[in-house]
mmCIF file of C-alpha atoms and ligand atoms in Angstrom:
data_model
loop_
_atom_site.group_PDB
_atom_site.id
_atom_site.type_symbol
_atom_site.label_atom_id
_atom_site.label_comp_id
_atom_site.label_asym_id
_atom_site.label_seq_id
_atom_site.Cartn_x
_atom_site.Cartn_y
_atom_site.Cartn_z
ATOM 1 C CA MET A 128 2.392 -8.431 23.187
ATOM 2 C CA ASN A 129 5.370 -6.404 24.231
ATOM 3 C CA GLU A 130 4.421 -4.199 27.189
ATOM 4 C CA ALA A 131 6.164 -1.139 25.792
ATOM 5 C CA ARG A 132 4.298 -1.177 22.490
ATOM 6 C CA VAL A 133 1.170 0.901 21.866
ATOM 7 C CA PHE A 134 -1.461 0.176 19.235
ATOM 8 C CA ASN A 135 -0.064 1.789 16.108
ATOM 9 C CA PHE A 136 -2.705 3.042 13.650
ATOM 10 C CA SER A 137 -0.165 4.954 11.518
ATOM 11 C CA SER A 138 -0.911 5.159 7.799
ATOM 12 C CA GLY A 139 2.748 4.581 6.918
ATOM 13 C CA PRO A 140 5.430 3.756 7.709
ATOM 14 C CA ALA A 141 3.236 1.478 9.727
ATOM 15 C CA VAL A 142 3.115 -1.312 12.253
ATOM 16 C CA LEU A 143 5.309 -4.354 11.525
ATOM 17 C CA PRO A 144 4.747 -7.860 12.880
ATOM 18 C CA LEU A 145 6.353 -8.146 16.326
ATOM 19 C CA PRO A 146 8.082 -11.480 15.465
ATOM 20 C CA VAL A 147 9.752 -9.720 12.512
ATOM 21 C CA LEU A 148 11.108 -6.949 14.721
ATOM 22 C CA GLU A 149 12.279 -9.482 17.283
ATOM 23 C CA GLU A 150 14.074 -11.622 14.716
ATOM 24 C CA ALA A 151 15.721 -8.564 13.153
ATOM 25 C CA GLN A 152 16.808 -7.405 16.605
ATOM 26 C CA ARG A 153 18.167 -10.823 17.537
ATOM 27 C CA ASP A 154 20.162 -11.154 14.305
ATOM 28 C CA LEU A 155 21.148 -7.533 13.848
ATOM 29 C CA VAL A 156 24.699 -7.841 15.128
ATOM 30 C CA ALA A 157 25.480 -11.117 13.369
ATOM 31 C CA LEU A 158 23.395 -13.010 10.849
ATOM 32 C CA PRO A 159 23.443 -16.693 11.764
ATOM 33 C CA GLY A 160 26.223 -18.438 9.872
ATOM 34 C CA VAL A 161 27.559 -15.161 8.486
ATOM 35 C CA GLY A 162 29.050 -13.473 11.539
ATOM 36 C CA MET A 163 28.312 -9.982 10.221
ATOM 37 C CA SER A 164 25.295 -7.733 10.329
ATOM 38 C CA VAL A 165 22.997 -7.580 7.298
ATOM 39 C CA LEU A 166 23.898 -3.879 7.387
ATOM 40 C CA GLU A 167 27.576 -4.673 6.792
ATOM 41 C CA ILE A 168 27.623 -7.243 4.018
ATOM 42 C CA SER A 169 28.133 -6.749 0.296
ATOM 43 C CA HIS A 170 25.008 -6.722 -1.813
ATOM 44 C CA ARG A 171 26.845 -9.198 -4.052
ATOM 45 C CA SER A 172 27.758 -11.578 -1.238
ATOM 46 C CA LYS A 173 26.421 -15.102 -1.033
ATOM 47 C CA ALA A 174 24.500 -14.186 2.126
ATOM 48 C CA PHE A 175 22.708 -11.376 0.361
ATOM 49 C CA ASP A 176 22.116 -13.509 -2.750
ATOM 50 C CA GLU A 177 20.099 -15.781 -0.494
ATOM 51 C CA ILE A 178 18.173 -12.948 1.192
ATOM 52 C CA LEU A 179 17.218 -11.477 -2.177
ATOM 53 C CA ALA A 180 16.380 -14.819 -3.776
ATOM 54 C CA SER A 181 14.191 -15.952 -0.912
ATOM 55 C CA ALA A 182 12.312 -12.637 -0.753
ATOM 56 C CA GLN A 183 11.657 -12.960 -4.494
ATOM 57 C CA ALA A 184 10.604 -16.579 -4.206
ATOM 58 C CA ASP A 185 8.284 -15.938 -1.243
ATOM 59 C CA MET A 186 6.727 -13.015 -3.038
ATOM 60 C CA ARG A 187 6.100 -15.194 -6.097
ATOM 61 C CA ALA A 188 4.711 -18.049 -4.023
ATOM 62 C CA LEU A 189 2.422 -15.905 -1.882
ATOM 63 C CA ALA A 190 0.830 -14.082 -4.808
ATOM 64 C CA GLY A 191 1.111 -16.883 -7.367
ATOM 65 C CA ILE A 192 3.025 -14.531 -9.636
ATOM 66 C CA PRO A 193 3.141 -16.054 -13.151
ATOM 67 C CA GLU A 194 6.482 -16.899 -14.816
ATOM 68 C CA ASN A 195 6.168 -14.074 -17.322
ATOM 69 C CA TYR A 196 6.375 -11.388 -14.637
ATOM 70 C CA THR A 197 9.512 -9.891 -13.064
ATOM 71 C CA VAL A 198 9.674 -8.738 -9.450
ATOM 72 C CA LEU A 199 11.880 -5.701 -8.840
ATOM 73 C CA PHE A 200 12.992 -4.165 -5.554
ATOM 74 C CA LEU A 201 13.733 -0.506 -6.274
ATOM 75 C CA GLN A 202 14.127 2.759 -4.390
ATOM 76 C CA GLY A 203 12.406 6.114 -4.598
ATOM 77 C CA GLY A 204 9.055 5.006 -3.166
ATOM 78 C CA ALA A 205 5.751 4.753 -4.947
ATOM 79 C CA SER A 206 6.215 8.393 -5.830
ATOM 80 C CA LEU A 207 9.122 7.646 -8.165
ATOM 81 C CA GLN A 208 6.893 5.074 -9.882
ATOM 82 C CA PHE A 209 4.527 7.940 -10.709
ATOM 83 C CA SER A 210 7.335 9.043 -13.074
ATOM 84 C CA MET A 211 8.870 5.683 -14.008
ATOM 85 C CA VAL A 212 5.580 4.224 -15.195
ATOM 86 C CA PRO A 213 5.015 6.813 -17.934
ATOM 87 C CA MET A 214 8.721 7.093 -18.747
ATOM 88 C CA ASN A 215 8.873 3.375 -19.472
ATOM 89 C CA LEU A 216 5.411 2.633 -20.809
ATOM 90 C CA LEU A 217 4.088 5.743 -22.529
ATOM 91 C CA ALA A 218 5.261 6.163 -26.114
ATOM 92 C CA PRO A 219 5.028 9.684 -27.644
ATOM 93 C CA SER A 220 2.217 8.670 -30.026
ATOM 94 C CA LYS A 221 0.080 7.150 -27.267
ATOM 95 C CA THR A 222 -2.258 8.203 -24.470
ATOM 96 C CA ALA A 223 -2.218 6.939 -20.892
ATOM 97 C CA ASP A 224 -5.567 6.735 -19.064
ATOM 98 C CA TYR A 225 -5.770 7.614 -15.357
ATOM 99 C CA ILE A 226 -8.652 6.687 -13.079
ATOM 100 C CA VAL A 227 -8.327 9.189 -10.266
ATOM 101 C CA THR A 228 -9.807 8.065 -6.967
ATOM 102 C CA GLY A 229 -7.714 10.042 -4.509
ATOM 103 C CA ASP A 230 -4.793 12.360 -3.848
ATOM 104 C CA TRP A 231 -2.167 9.738 -4.714
ATOM 105 C CA GLY A 232 -3.822 9.095 -8.070
ATOM 106 C CA LYS A 233 -3.788 12.851 -8.698
ATOM 107 C CA LYS A 234 -0.081 12.948 -7.997
ATOM 108 C CA ALA A 235 0.516 10.010 -10.345
ATOM 109 C CA LEU A 236 -1.383 11.850 -13.084
ATOM 110 C CA LYS A 237 0.573 15.065 -12.440
ATOM 111 C CA GLU A 238 3.870 13.269 -13.085
ATOM 112 C CA ALA A 239 2.569 11.429 -16.152
ATOM 113 C CA LYS A 240 1.498 14.734 -17.703
ATOM 114 C CA LYS A 241 5.154 15.816 -17.623
ATOM 115 C CA VAL A 242 6.075 12.777 -19.703
ATOM 116 C CA GLY A 243 3.354 12.471 -22.336
ATOM 117 C CA THR A 244 -0.291 12.542 -23.268
ATOM 118 C CA THR A 245 -2.778 11.562 -20.580
ATOM 119 C CA SER A 246 -6.523 11.327 -20.231
ATOM 120 C CA VAL A 247 -8.637 11.216 -17.079
ATOM 121 C CA ALA A 248 -10.702 8.095 -17.640
ATOM 122 C CA GLY A 249 -12.664 8.642 -14.455
ATOM 123 C CA SER A 250 -12.549 10.712 -11.286
ATOM 124 C CA THR A 251 -14.545 10.904 -8.103
ATOM 125 C CA GLU A 252 -12.962 14.150 -6.928
ATOM 126 C CA ASP A 253 -16.251 16.053 -7.263
ATOM 127 C CA GLY A 254 -17.685 13.933 -4.446
ATOM 128 C CA HIS A 255 -14.595 14.394 -2.225
ATOM 129 C CA PHE A 256 -13.247 10.978 -3.242
ATOM 130 C CA LYS A 257 -15.838 9.188 -1.125
ATOM 131 C CA ARG A 258 -16.299 6.401 -3.634
ATOM 132 C CA ILE A 259 -14.916 4.234 -6.401
ATOM 133 C CA PRO A 260 -16.423 4.905 -9.857
ATOM 134 C CA ALA A 261 -18.725 2.397 -11.558
ATOM 135 C CA GLN A 262 -17.634 0.738 -14.758
ATOM 136 C CA ASP A 263 -20.124 2.751 -16.860
ATOM 137 C CA GLU A 264 -18.620 6.021 -15.622
ATOM 138 C CA LEU A 265 -15.222 5.257 -17.142
ATOM 139 C CA ARG A 266 -14.213 6.882 -20.432
ATOM 140 C CA LEU A 267 -11.394 4.719 -21.664
ATOM 141 C CA THR A 268 -9.192 5.674 -24.605
ATOM 142 C CA PRO A 269 -9.145 3.013 -27.331
ATOM 143 C CA GLY A 270 -5.577 1.749 -27.723
ATOM 144 C CA ALA A 271 -4.371 3.427 -24.510
ATOM 145 C CA ALA A 272 -0.720 2.783 -23.561
ATOM 146 C CA TYR A 273 -2.019 1.679 -20.160
ATOM 147 C CA VAL A 274 -4.724 2.446 -17.608
ATOM 148 C CA HIS A 275 -3.518 3.595 -14.176
ATOM 149 C CA MET A 276 -5.511 3.026 -10.994
ATOM 150 C CA THR A 277 -4.973 3.186 -7.217
ATOM 151 C CA SER A 278 -6.374 0.053 -5.571
ATOM 152 C CA ASN A 279 -6.693 1.561 -2.100
ATOM 153 C CA ASN A 280 -6.988 5.235 -1.349
ATOM 154 C CA THR A 281 -4.994 5.616 1.849
ATOM 155 C CA ILE A 282 -6.035 9.178 2.572
ATOM 156 C CA HIS A 283 -9.764 8.914 1.831
ATOM 157 C CA GLY A 284 -10.348 5.365 3.020
ATOM 158 C CA THR A 285 -11.813 3.870 -0.143
ATOM 159 C CA GLN A 286 -10.834 0.697 -1.953
ATOM 160 C CA TRP A 287 -11.643 -1.074 -5.219
ATOM 161 C CA HIS A 288 -13.525 -4.309 -4.563
ATOM 162 C CA ARG A 289 -13.547 -5.359 -8.234
ATOM 163 C CA LEU A 290 -11.210 -4.491 -11.073
ATOM 164 C CA PRO A 291 -12.165 -2.072 -13.825
ATOM 165 C CA ASP A 292 -12.587 -3.711 -17.219
ATOM 166 C CA VAL A 293 -9.935 -2.017 -19.337
ATOM 167 C CA GLY A 294 -9.990 -4.292 -22.363
ATOM 168 C CA ASP A 295 -6.576 -5.003 -23.840
ATOM 169 C CA ALA A 296 -4.761 -2.081 -22.236
ATOM 170 C CA PRO A 297 -2.289 -3.053 -19.522
ATOM 171 C CA LEU A 298 -3.667 -2.191 -16.096
ATOM 172 C CA VAL A 299 -1.088 -0.389 -13.952
ATOM 173 C CA CYS A 300 -1.927 -0.367 -10.250
ATOM 174 C CA ASP A 301 -0.526 1.630 -7.357
ATOM 175 C CA MET A 302 -1.094 -0.921 -4.606
ATOM 176 C CA SER A 303 0.980 0.820 -1.928
ATOM 177 C CA SER A 304 -1.585 0.599 0.836
ATOM 178 C CA ASP A 305 -3.236 -2.759 0.212
ATOM 179 C CA ILE A 306 -0.663 -4.970 -1.490
ATOM 180 C CA PHE A 307 -0.818 -8.518 -0.140
ATOM 181 C CA SER A 308 -3.759 -7.651 2.136
ATOM 182 C CA ARG A 309 -5.966 -9.984 0.081
ATOM 183 C CA ALA A 310 -5.705 -12.620 -2.596
ATOM 184 C CA ILE A 311 -4.535 -11.207 -5.899
ATOM 185 C CA ASP A 312 -4.542 -12.326 -9.529
ATOM 186 C CA ILE A 313 -1.380 -10.753 -10.922
ATOM 187 C CA SER A 314 -2.218 -11.903 -14.473
ATOM 188 C CA LYS A 315 -4.899 -9.189 -14.572
ATOM 189 C CA TYR A 316 -2.223 -6.474 -14.382
ATOM 190 C CA GLY A 317 0.549 -5.102 -16.555
ATOM 191 C CA VAL A 318 2.352 -3.483 -13.622
ATOM 192 C CA VAL A 319 1.773 -3.502 -9.879
ATOM 193 C CA TYR A 320 3.848 -1.221 -7.678
ATOM 194 C CA ALA A 321 3.953 -0.383 -3.998
ATOM 195 C CA GLY A 322 6.087 1.433 -1.509
ATOM 196 C CA ALA A 323 6.774 -1.294 1.059
ATOM 197 C CA GLN A 324 6.228 0.798 4.160
ATOM 198 C CA LYS A 325 2.506 0.121 4.615
ATOM 199 C CA ASN A 326 1.910 -3.565 4.210
ATOM 200 C CA LEU A 327 5.238 -5.182 3.352
ATOM 201 C CA GLY A 328 8.125 -3.768 5.313
ATOM 202 C CA PRO A 329 10.039 -0.574 6.080
ATOM 203 C CA SER A 330 10.369 2.516 3.920
ATOM 204 C CA GLY A 331 13.138 2.542 1.357
ATOM 205 C CA VAL A 332 12.081 -0.459 -0.722
ATOM 206 C CA THR A 333 9.604 -0.227 -3.558
ATOM 207 C CA VAL A 334 8.161 -3.397 -5.061
ATOM 208 C CA VAL A 335 7.462 -3.357 -8.801
ATOM 209 C CA ILE A 336 5.929 -6.387 -10.489
ATOM 210 C CA VAL A 337 6.045 -6.010 -14.263
ATOM 211 C CA ARG A 338 4.837 -8.206 -17.095
ATOM 212 C CA ASP A 339 7.867 -9.140 -19.164
ATOM 213 C CA ASP A 340 6.529 -8.110 -22.594
ATOM 214 C CA LEU A 341 6.176 -4.540 -21.276
ATOM 215 C CA LEU A 342 9.922 -4.368 -20.601
ATOM 216 C CA ALA A 343 10.451 -4.041 -24.359
ATOM 217 C CA ARG A 344 8.877 -0.594 -24.151
ATOM 218 C CA SER A 345 11.723 0.835 -22.013
ATOM 219 C CA ALA A 346 13.771 3.058 -24.312
ATOM 220 C CA ASP A 347 17.583 2.987 -24.161
ATOM 221 C CA THR A 348 17.538 6.773 -23.856
ATOM 222 C CA LEU A 349 15.976 6.596 -20.378
ATOM 223 C CA PRO A 350 18.223 7.364 -17.413
ATOM 224 C CA THR A 351 19.679 3.965 -16.590
ATOM 225 C CA MET A 352 18.414 3.848 -13.031
ATOM 226 C CA LEU A 353 14.857 4.645 -14.190
ATOM 227 C CA ASN A 354 14.771 1.918 -16.827
ATOM 228 C CA TYR A 355 12.661 -1.130 -15.890
ATOM 229 C CA ARG A 356 14.409 -3.318 -18.441
ATOM 230 C CA VAL A 357 17.879 -2.519 -17.099
ATOM 231 C CA GLN A 358 16.678 -3.109 -13.532
ATOM 232 C CA ALA A 359 15.159 -6.430 -14.600
ATOM 233 C CA GLU A 360 18.275 -7.528 -16.514
ATOM 234 C CA ASN A 361 20.330 -6.790 -13.417
ATOM 235 C CA GLY A 362 18.037 -8.507 -10.942
ATOM 236 C CA SER A 363 17.391 -5.265 -9.018
ATOM 237 C CA ARG A 364 21.154 -4.961 -8.493
ATOM 238 C CA TYR A 365 22.279 -2.500 -11.145
ATOM 239 C CA ASN A 366 23.553 -0.527 -8.169
ATOM 240 C CA THR A 367 23.418 -1.123 -4.411
ATOM 241 C CA PRO A 368 19.844 -2.108 -3.570
ATOM 242 C CA PRO A 369 18.137 -1.207 -0.262
ATOM 243 C CA ALA A 370 19.581 -4.289 1.422
ATOM 244 C CA PHE A 371 18.230 -3.855 4.936
ATOM 245 C CA GLY A 372 14.746 -3.064 3.628
ATOM 246 C CA ILE A 373 14.776 -6.149 1.433
ATOM 247 C CA TYR A 374 15.860 -8.233 4.418
ATOM 248 C CA ILE A 375 12.968 -6.949 6.548
ATOM 249 C CA LEU A 376 10.564 -7.373 3.644
ATOM 250 C CA GLY A 377 11.727 -10.978 3.419
ATOM 251 C CA LEU A 378 10.960 -11.527 7.099
ATOM 252 C CA VAL A 379 7.501 -9.981 6.660
ATOM 253 C CA LEU A 380 6.793 -12.359 3.745
ATOM 254 C CA LYS A 381 7.834 -15.331 5.895
ATOM 255 C CA TRP A 382 5.521 -14.107 8.639
ATOM 256 C CA LEU A 383 2.722 -13.801 6.076
ATOM 257 C CA LYS A 384 3.302 -17.381 4.965
ATOM 258 C CA GLY A 385 3.073 -18.423 8.604
ATOM 259 C CA VAL A 386 -0.268 -16.656 8.972
ATOM 260 C CA GLY A 387 -1.507 -18.845 6.119
ATOM 261 C CA GLY A 388 -0.917 -16.693 3.042
ATOM 262 C CA LEU A 389 -3.017 -14.069 1.337
ATOM 263 C CA ALA A 390 -6.399 -15.821 1.574
ATOM 264 C CA ALA A 391 -5.930 -16.219 5.338
ATOM 265 C CA VAL A 392 -4.798 -12.646 5.899
ATOM 266 C CA GLN A 393 -7.704 -11.444 3.765
ATOM 267 C CA GLU A 394 -10.118 -13.157 6.101
ATOM 268 C CA ILE A 395 -8.468 -11.624 9.174
ATOM 269 C CA ASN A 396 -8.440 -8.186 7.543
ATOM 270 C CA ALA A 397 -12.133 -8.478 6.650
ATOM 271 C CA ARG A 398 -12.931 -9.378 10.248
ATOM 272 C CA LYS A 399 -10.891 -6.459 11.616
ATOM 273 C CA ALA A 400 -12.474 -3.926 9.265
ATOM 274 C CA ALA A 401 -15.994 -5.267 9.859
ATOM 275 C CA ALA A 402 -15.628 -4.834 13.631
ATOM 276 C CA LEU A 403 -14.553 -1.228 13.243
ATOM 277 C CA TYR A 404 -17.190 -0.319 10.652
ATOM 278 C CA ALA A 405 -19.867 -1.961 12.836
ATOM 279 C CA GLU A 406 -18.988 0.529 15.567
ATOM 280 C CA LEU A 407 -19.050 3.427 13.093
ATOM 281 C CA ASP A 408 -22.498 2.333 11.900
ATOM 282 C CA ARG A 409 -23.856 1.744 15.412
ATOM 283 C CA THR A 410 -24.519 5.382 16.196
ATOM 284 C CA PRO A 411 -24.750 8.661 14.238
ATOM 285 C CA PHE A 412 -22.130 10.015 16.660
ATOM 286 C CA TRP A 413 -19.538 8.745 14.178
ATOM 287 C CA LEU A 414 -19.566 10.102 10.639
ATOM 288 C CA PRO A 415 -17.881 7.571 8.309
ATOM 289 C CA HIS A 416 -16.316 9.225 5.239
ATOM 290 C CA ALA A 417 -16.480 6.585 2.491
ATOM 291 C CA ASP A 418 -19.595 5.318 0.744
ATOM 292 C CA THR A 419 -20.495 1.922 2.160
ATOM 293 C CA ASP A 420 -19.687 -0.100 -0.985
ATOM 294 C CA SER A 421 -16.347 1.682 -1.442
ATOM 295 C CA ARG A 422 -15.032 1.287 2.099
ATOM 296 C CA SER A 423 -11.394 0.394 2.581
ATOM 297 C CA GLN A 424 -10.380 -2.572 4.687
ATOM 298 C CA MET A 425 -7.026 -0.896 5.350
ATOM 299 C CA ASN A 426 -7.766 2.744 6.175
ATOM 300 C CA VAL A 427 -10.942 3.488 8.043
ATOM 301 C CA THR A 428 -11.797 7.192 7.828
ATOM 302 C CA PHE A 429 -14.410 9.019 9.859
ATOM 303 C CA ARG A 430 -15.260 12.349 11.399
ATOM 304 C CA LEU A 431 -16.978 13.718 14.460
ATOM 305 C CA SER A 432 -19.461 16.586 14.647
ATOM 306 C CA SER A 433 -16.746 19.168 15.287
ATOM 307 C CA GLU A 434 -13.009 19.578 14.917
ATOM 308 C CA VAL A 435 -12.736 20.327 18.603
ATOM 309 C CA LEU A 436 -14.252 16.951 19.404
ATOM 310 C CA GLU A 437 -11.944 15.271 16.889
ATOM 311 C CA GLN A 438 -8.924 16.834 18.555
ATOM 312 C CA GLN A 439 -10.163 15.691 21.924
ATOM 313 C CA PHE A 440 -10.624 12.168 20.555
ATOM 314 C CA VAL A 441 -7.056 12.057 19.228
ATOM 315 C CA LYS A 442 -5.671 13.413 22.477
ATOM 316 C CA GLU A 443 -7.504 10.952 24.704
ATOM 317 C CA ALA A 444 -6.827 8.044 22.353
ATOM 318 C CA THR A 445 -3.122 8.790 22.316
ATOM 319 C CA ALA A 446 -3.059 8.932 26.100
ATOM 320 C CA ALA A 447 -4.845 5.581 26.200
ATOM 321 C CA GLY A 448 -2.218 3.920 23.951
ATOM 322 C CA PHE A 449 -3.815 4.290 20.503
ATOM 323 C CA ASP A 450 -1.357 6.118 18.281
ATOM 324 C CA GLY A 451 -1.745 7.645 14.807
ATOM 325 C CA LEU A 452 -5.510 8.158 14.596
ATOM 326 C CA LYS A 453 -5.384 11.704 13.243
ATOM 327 C CA GLY A 454 -6.615 11.929 9.647
ATOM 328 C CA HIS A 455 -4.388 13.017 6.777
ATOM 329 C CA ARG A 456 -3.634 16.741 6.875
ATOM 330 C CA SER A 457 -5.418 17.260 3.512
ATOM 331 C CA VAL A 458 -8.812 15.934 4.670
ATOM 332 C CA GLY A 459 -8.755 16.163 8.461
ATOM 333 C CA GLY A 460 -10.921 13.978 10.649
ATOM 334 C CA LEU A 461 -9.821 10.609 11.944
ATOM 335 C CA ARG A 462 -8.278 7.572 10.326
ATOM 336 C CA ALA A 463 -7.480 4.144 11.653
ATOM 337 C CA SER A 464 -4.994 2.344 9.421
ATOM 338 C CA ILE A 465 -5.242 -1.364 10.090
ATOM 339 C CA TYR A 466 -2.761 -3.071 7.791
ATOM 340 C CA ASN A 467 -1.852 -6.759 7.821
ATOM 341 C CA ALA A 468 0.379 -6.504 10.873
ATOM 342 C CA PHE A 469 -2.121 -4.573 12.974
ATOM 343 C CA PRO A 470 -3.241 -6.990 15.705
ATOM 344 C CA GLU A 471 -6.880 -7.987 15.997
ATOM 345 C CA GLU A 472 -6.933 -7.303 19.749
ATOM 346 C CA GLY A 473 -6.092 -3.692 18.954
ATOM 347 C CA ILE A 474 -9.372 -3.354 17.048
ATOM 348 C CA ALA A 475 -11.376 -4.695 19.979
ATOM 349 C CA ALA A 476 -9.557 -2.322 22.323
ATOM 350 C CA LEU A 477 -10.206 0.671 20.061
ATOM 351 C CA VAL A 478 -13.906 -0.174 19.748
ATOM 352 C CA GLN A 479 -14.179 -0.268 23.537
ATOM 353 C CA PHE A 480 -12.402 3.057 23.778
ATOM 354 C CA MET A 481 -14.732 4.547 21.149
ATOM 355 C CA GLN A 482 -17.807 3.349 23.027
ATOM 356 C CA ARG A 483 -16.596 4.946 26.227
ATOM 357 C CA PHE A 484 -15.814 8.165 24.342
ATOM 358 C CA GLU A 485 -19.309 8.222 22.850
ATOM 359 C CA GLN A 486 -20.928 7.677 26.240
ATOM 360 C CA LYS A 487 -19.096 10.663 27.662
ATOM 361 C CA ASN A 488 -19.496 12.985 24.675
ATOM 362 C CA GLY A 489 -22.523 11.771 22.700
HETATM 363 C C1 PLP B 272 1.833 6.184 0.722
HETATM 364 C C2 PLP B 272 1.371 6.130 -0.687
HETATM 365 C C3 PLP B 272 2.131 6.598 -1.746
HETATM 366 C C4 PLP B 272 3.449 7.310 -1.540
HETATM 367 O O1 PLP B 272 4.417 6.390 -1.249
HETATM 368 P P1 PLP B 272 5.975 6.791 -1.132
HETATM 369 O O2 PLP B 272 6.625 5.464 -1.074
HETATM 370 O O3 PLP B 272 6.128 7.617 0.074
HETATM 371 O O4 PLP B 272 6.318 7.541 -2.382
HETATM 372 C C5 PLP B 272 1.649 6.448 -3.027
HETATM 373 N N1 PLP B 272 0.479 5.850 -3.258
HETATM 374 C C6 PLP B 272 -0.300 5.384 -2.254
HETATM 375 C C7 PLP B 272 -1.591 4.724 -2.572
HETATM 376 C C8 PLP B 272 0.126 5.492 -0.940
HETATM 377 O O5 PLP B 272 -0.634 5.031 0.043
#
């Protein structure tokens, strides 16, 4: 552990693995064998060809991405995918289903409505997004263009622990806050997308994994930069891609391989989350937000009996070297984001801090 670093519970951009930062720092001025910074080289150079190809290959290997899927590295964040998904996949005669489990899902739906016909196939907004809906609550449209879901609700701290059964409709998943935090079967999805800045790298790169048959839906009339098929045909290099972000993403994937891959990181994440939830369940002093069976392993949300006490908690935690524990401005309370790169010892330290805080204030 680097002495100057605090425990970073930020929801995103978020903590990166220290070895990744150290390698990037070491090689920033001159990439080995290249003699120039990754920030200075052409995106069509041989050096960048290799960076891009190895990030793609590591992504495919880690997630076991089938041959008939294309991996794209785009810009505009997950939020641009809220528009690109319907623009590419939603034909005028069709309906797109949205399962709304949080504020990001609501935003995705809002953008899709501007493009075509949508239907809310399920929503847990009535219960303050404390839970994931059961299968029998879903009202799916027969022949839907696709069904959109959000696998992990960053703001509310809930997560899907099974996939909805959507029949033959392609499942489109915003995986921004839990991508590669657990083993994944890509063949269950039509499209997976994620802003990289939570679990995969820095902001500025957006990962889109799309099943190849769906590329045929992208109309030629779409703005070129927003067309999945054009991006796929050009290997994410129709224009200048976010080169530095892709480079860091590549280092994060290598780190993830070193940890042992997705099954190994899943186990570590489960252990980290369990330790934190055990503290939340230990005493009624803490008020966990999410229903037990819908709890997120990435974003742990909870409240205290008053806002004054919550503010005091954040203040004292920050002073003690725990940064970013304030909840999202839309829901308040407290939130510990514990993505892949968040170190296990930071959980133990936070639990100790929480126990001391409870002793003083409980
Ligand atoms: C952070 C987040 C977004 C927004 O990502 P941007 O890359 O900033 O657009 C969308 N969806 C989810 C689930 C998120 O956590």
